[in-house]
Coordinates of C-alpha atoms and ligand atoms in Angstrom, one line a residue:
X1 CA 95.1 127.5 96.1
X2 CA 95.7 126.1 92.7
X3 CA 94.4 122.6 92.0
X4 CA 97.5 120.7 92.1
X5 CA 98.5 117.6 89.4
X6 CA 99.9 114.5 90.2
X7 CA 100.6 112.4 87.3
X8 CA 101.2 108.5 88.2
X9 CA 104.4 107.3 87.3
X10 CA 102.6 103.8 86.4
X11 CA 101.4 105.1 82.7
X12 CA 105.4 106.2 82.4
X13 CA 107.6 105.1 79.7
X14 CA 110.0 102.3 82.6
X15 CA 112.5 102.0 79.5
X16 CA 113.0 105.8 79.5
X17 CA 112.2 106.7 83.1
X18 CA 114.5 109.8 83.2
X19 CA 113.2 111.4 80.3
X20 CA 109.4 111.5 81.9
X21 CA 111.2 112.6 85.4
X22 CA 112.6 115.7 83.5
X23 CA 109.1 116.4 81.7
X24 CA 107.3 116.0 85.2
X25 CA 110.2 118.2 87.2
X26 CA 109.4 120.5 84.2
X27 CA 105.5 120.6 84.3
X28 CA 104.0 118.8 87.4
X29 CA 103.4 119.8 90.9
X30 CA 103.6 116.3 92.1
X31 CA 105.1 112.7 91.1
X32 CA 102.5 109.8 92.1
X33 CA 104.0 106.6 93.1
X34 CA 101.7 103.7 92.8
X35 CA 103.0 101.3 95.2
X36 CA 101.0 97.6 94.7
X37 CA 101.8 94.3 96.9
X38 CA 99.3 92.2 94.9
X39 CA 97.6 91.3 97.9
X40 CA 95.6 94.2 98.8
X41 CA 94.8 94.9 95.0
X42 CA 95.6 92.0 92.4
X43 CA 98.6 93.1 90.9
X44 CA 102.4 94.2 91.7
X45 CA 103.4 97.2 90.3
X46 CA 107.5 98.7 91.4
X47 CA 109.5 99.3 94.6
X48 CA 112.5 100.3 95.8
X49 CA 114.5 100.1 93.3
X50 CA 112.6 102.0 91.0
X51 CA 112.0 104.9 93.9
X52 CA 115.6 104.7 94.6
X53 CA 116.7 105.9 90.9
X54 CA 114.2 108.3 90.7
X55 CA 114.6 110.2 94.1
X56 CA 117.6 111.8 93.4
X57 CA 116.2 112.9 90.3
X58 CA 112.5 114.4 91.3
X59 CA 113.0 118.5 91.7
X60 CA 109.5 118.1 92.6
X61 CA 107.8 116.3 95.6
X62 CA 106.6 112.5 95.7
X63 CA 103.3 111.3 97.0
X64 CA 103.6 107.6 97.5
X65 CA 100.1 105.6 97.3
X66 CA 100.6 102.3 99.5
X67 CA 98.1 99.5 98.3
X68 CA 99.6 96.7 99.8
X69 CA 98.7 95.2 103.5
X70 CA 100.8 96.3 106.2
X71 CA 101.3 99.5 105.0
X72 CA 103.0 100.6 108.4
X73 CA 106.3 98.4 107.7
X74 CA 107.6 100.8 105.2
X75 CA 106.4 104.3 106.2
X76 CA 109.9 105.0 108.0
X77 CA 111.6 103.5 104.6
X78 CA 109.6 106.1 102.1
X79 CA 109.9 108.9 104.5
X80 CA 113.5 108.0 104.3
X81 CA 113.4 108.4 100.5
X82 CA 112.1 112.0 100.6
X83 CA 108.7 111.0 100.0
X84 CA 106.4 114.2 100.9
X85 CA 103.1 112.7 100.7
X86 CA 102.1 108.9 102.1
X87 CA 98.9 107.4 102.3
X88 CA 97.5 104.1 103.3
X89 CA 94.3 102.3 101.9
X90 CA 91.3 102.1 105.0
X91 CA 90.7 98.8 103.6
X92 CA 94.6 98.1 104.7
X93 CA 94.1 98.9 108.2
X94 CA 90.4 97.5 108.8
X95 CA 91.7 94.3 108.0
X96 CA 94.4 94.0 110.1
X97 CA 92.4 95.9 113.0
X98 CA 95.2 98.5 112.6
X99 CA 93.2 102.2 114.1
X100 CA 93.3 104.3 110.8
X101 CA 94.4 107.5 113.5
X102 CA 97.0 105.6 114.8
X103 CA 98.4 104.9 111.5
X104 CA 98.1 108.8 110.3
X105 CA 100.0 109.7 113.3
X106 CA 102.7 107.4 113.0
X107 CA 103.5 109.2 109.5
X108 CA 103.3 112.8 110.4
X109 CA 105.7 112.0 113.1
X110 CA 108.4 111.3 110.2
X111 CA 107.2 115.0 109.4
X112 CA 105.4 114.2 106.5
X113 CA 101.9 114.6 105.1
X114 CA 99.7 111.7 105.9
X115 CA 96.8 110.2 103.4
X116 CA 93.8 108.0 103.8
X117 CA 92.7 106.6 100.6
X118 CA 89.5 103.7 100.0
X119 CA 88.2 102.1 97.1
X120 CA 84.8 103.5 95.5
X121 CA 82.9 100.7 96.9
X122 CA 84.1 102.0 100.4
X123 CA 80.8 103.9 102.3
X124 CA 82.0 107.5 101.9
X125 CA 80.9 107.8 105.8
X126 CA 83.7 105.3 107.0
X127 CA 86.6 107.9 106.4
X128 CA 84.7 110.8 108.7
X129 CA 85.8 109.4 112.3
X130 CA 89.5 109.7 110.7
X131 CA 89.1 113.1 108.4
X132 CA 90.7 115.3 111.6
X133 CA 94.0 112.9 111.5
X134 CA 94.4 113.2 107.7
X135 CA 96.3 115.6 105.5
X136 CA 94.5 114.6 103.0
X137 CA 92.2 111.9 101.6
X138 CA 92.7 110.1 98.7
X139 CA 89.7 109.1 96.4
X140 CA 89.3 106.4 94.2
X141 CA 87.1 107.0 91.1
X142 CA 88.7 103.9 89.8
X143 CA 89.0 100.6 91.8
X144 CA 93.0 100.2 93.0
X145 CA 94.8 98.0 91.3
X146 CA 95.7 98.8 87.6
X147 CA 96.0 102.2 85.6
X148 CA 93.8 103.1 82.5
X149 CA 90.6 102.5 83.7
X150 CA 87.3 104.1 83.4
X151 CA 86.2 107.2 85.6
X152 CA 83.4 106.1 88.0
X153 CA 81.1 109.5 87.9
X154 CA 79.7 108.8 91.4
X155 CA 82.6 110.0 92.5
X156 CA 82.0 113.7 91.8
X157 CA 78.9 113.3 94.3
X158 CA 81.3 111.5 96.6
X159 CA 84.1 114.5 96.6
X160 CA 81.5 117.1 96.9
X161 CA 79.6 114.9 100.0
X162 CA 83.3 114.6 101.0
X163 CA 84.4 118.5 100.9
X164 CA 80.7 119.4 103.3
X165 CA 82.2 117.2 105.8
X166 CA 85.3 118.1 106.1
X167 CA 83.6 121.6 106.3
X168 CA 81.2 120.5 108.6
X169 CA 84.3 119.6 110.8
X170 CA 85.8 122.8 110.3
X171 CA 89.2 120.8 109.2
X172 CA 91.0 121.7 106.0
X173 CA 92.5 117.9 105.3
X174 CA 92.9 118.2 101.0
X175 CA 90.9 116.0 98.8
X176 CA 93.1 114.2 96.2
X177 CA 91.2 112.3 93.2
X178 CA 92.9 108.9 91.9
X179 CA 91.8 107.1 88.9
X180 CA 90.7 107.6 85.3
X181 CA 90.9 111.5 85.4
X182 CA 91.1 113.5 82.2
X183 CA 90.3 116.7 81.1
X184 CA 86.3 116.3 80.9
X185 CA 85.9 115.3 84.6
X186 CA 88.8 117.7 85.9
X187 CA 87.0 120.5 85.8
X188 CA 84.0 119.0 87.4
X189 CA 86.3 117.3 90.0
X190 CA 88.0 120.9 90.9
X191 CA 84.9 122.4 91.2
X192 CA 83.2 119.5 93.6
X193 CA 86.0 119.9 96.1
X194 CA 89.2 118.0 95.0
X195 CA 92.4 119.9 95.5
X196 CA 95.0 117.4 94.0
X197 CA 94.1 115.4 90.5
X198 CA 96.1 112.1 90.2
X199 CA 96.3 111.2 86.3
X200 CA 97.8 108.6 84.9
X201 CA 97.0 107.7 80.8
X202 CA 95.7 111.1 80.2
X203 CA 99.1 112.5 80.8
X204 CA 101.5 110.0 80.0
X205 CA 99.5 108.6 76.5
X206 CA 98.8 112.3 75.2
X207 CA 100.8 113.6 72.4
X208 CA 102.2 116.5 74.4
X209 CA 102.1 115.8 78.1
X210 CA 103.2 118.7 79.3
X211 CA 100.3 120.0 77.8
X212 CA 97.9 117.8 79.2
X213 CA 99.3 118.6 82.4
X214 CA 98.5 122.0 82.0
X215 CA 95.1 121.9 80.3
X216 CA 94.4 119.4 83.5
X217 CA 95.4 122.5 86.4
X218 CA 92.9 124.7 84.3
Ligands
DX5_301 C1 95.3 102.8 90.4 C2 96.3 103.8 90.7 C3 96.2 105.1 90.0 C4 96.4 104.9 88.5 C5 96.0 106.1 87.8 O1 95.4 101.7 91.3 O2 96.2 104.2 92.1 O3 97.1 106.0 90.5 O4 97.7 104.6 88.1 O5 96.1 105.9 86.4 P1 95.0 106.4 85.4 O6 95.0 107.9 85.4 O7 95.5 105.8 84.1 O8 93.7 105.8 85.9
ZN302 ZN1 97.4 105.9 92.8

């Protein structure tokens, strides 16, 4: 299966939205919708309104990342927006002694695929009870809350660890990497286990991000 590329919609151009659909429709296998309540992560990125226009548009599938509390209170409203991918933050549902399987569940009953994504400072080990319920699992190798920051290495070690597991389990949930990815730590990302690359800056501030995008699928 080829490694597939997810760029965030985040590091887009909002004043000329439709122009970077077409380029991702044209060039991307995925359209990453950051989706912050600036409660769970300290800041407040787009909603509705924003996926709304855009929907009708994408030719290519959506993966909405919720980091916002209460995740559960939307996941019939995205579904309803043709959303293919939805996942939830662990932190999200420990909190609010939410079960993480119960929450999984709930979205592949709308019949579509259901994340678990966690912070790097998350134990890698908390996400294994929950790895059979999963689609896929989202990494962080940035901490949620804000695009353009700096790659975290450890979290090579922590896919790799990550993809023996799932092994281990004899599942095949995907791995999907989220935060500060570019084309030096792809590679090594692709090779450790990861199956779907989330990039934000490296796409959308590159001269020729169609490109990028490319360069990034290897
Ligand atoms: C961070 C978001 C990421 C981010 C990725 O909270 O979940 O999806 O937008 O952007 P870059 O690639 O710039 O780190
Ligand atoms: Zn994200």
């Amino acid at each position: 299966m080829h490694t597939k590329i997810a760029p965030s919609l985040l590091a887009a151009d909002f004043l000329n939205l439709g122009k970077d659909i077409t380029m991702l429709n044209e060039n991307a296998d995925l359209i990453h919708l950051d989706i912050m309540d600036g409660i769970l992560v300290p800041n407040i990125s787009f909603g509705f309104s924003v996926v709304d226009a855009l929907a009708p548009m994408a030719s290519i599938p959506t993966d909405a990342h919720l980091m916002i509390v209460h995740p559960e209170n939307y996941f019939e409203r995205f579904a309803s927006k043709g959303v293919s991918m939805l996942s939830f933050h662990l932190e999200a549902a420990l909190m609010q002694n939410s079960d993480p399987s119960e929450l999984l569940s709930r979205i592949k009953a709308l019949g579509i695929s259901a994340g678990l994504a966690f912070n790097p400072d998350i134990p890698l080990e908390s996400c294994f009870p929950y790895l059979k319920d999963a689609d896929f699992i989202l990494v962080m190798s940035v901490f949620a809350g804000f695009g353009g920051q700096k790659f975290i290495p450890e979290t090579i070690s922590r896919v790799k660890a990550l993809k023996s597991e799932i092994e281990r389990q004899g599942l095949s949930c995907a791995i999907e990497v989220d935060g500060g990815v570019n084309q030096e730590n792809a590679p090594l990302l692709v090779e450790a286990g990861a199956g779907i690359l989330v990039a934000g800056s490296s796409v959308f501030k590159s001269s020729d991000p169609g490109a990028t995008i490319k360069a990034l699928r290897g």
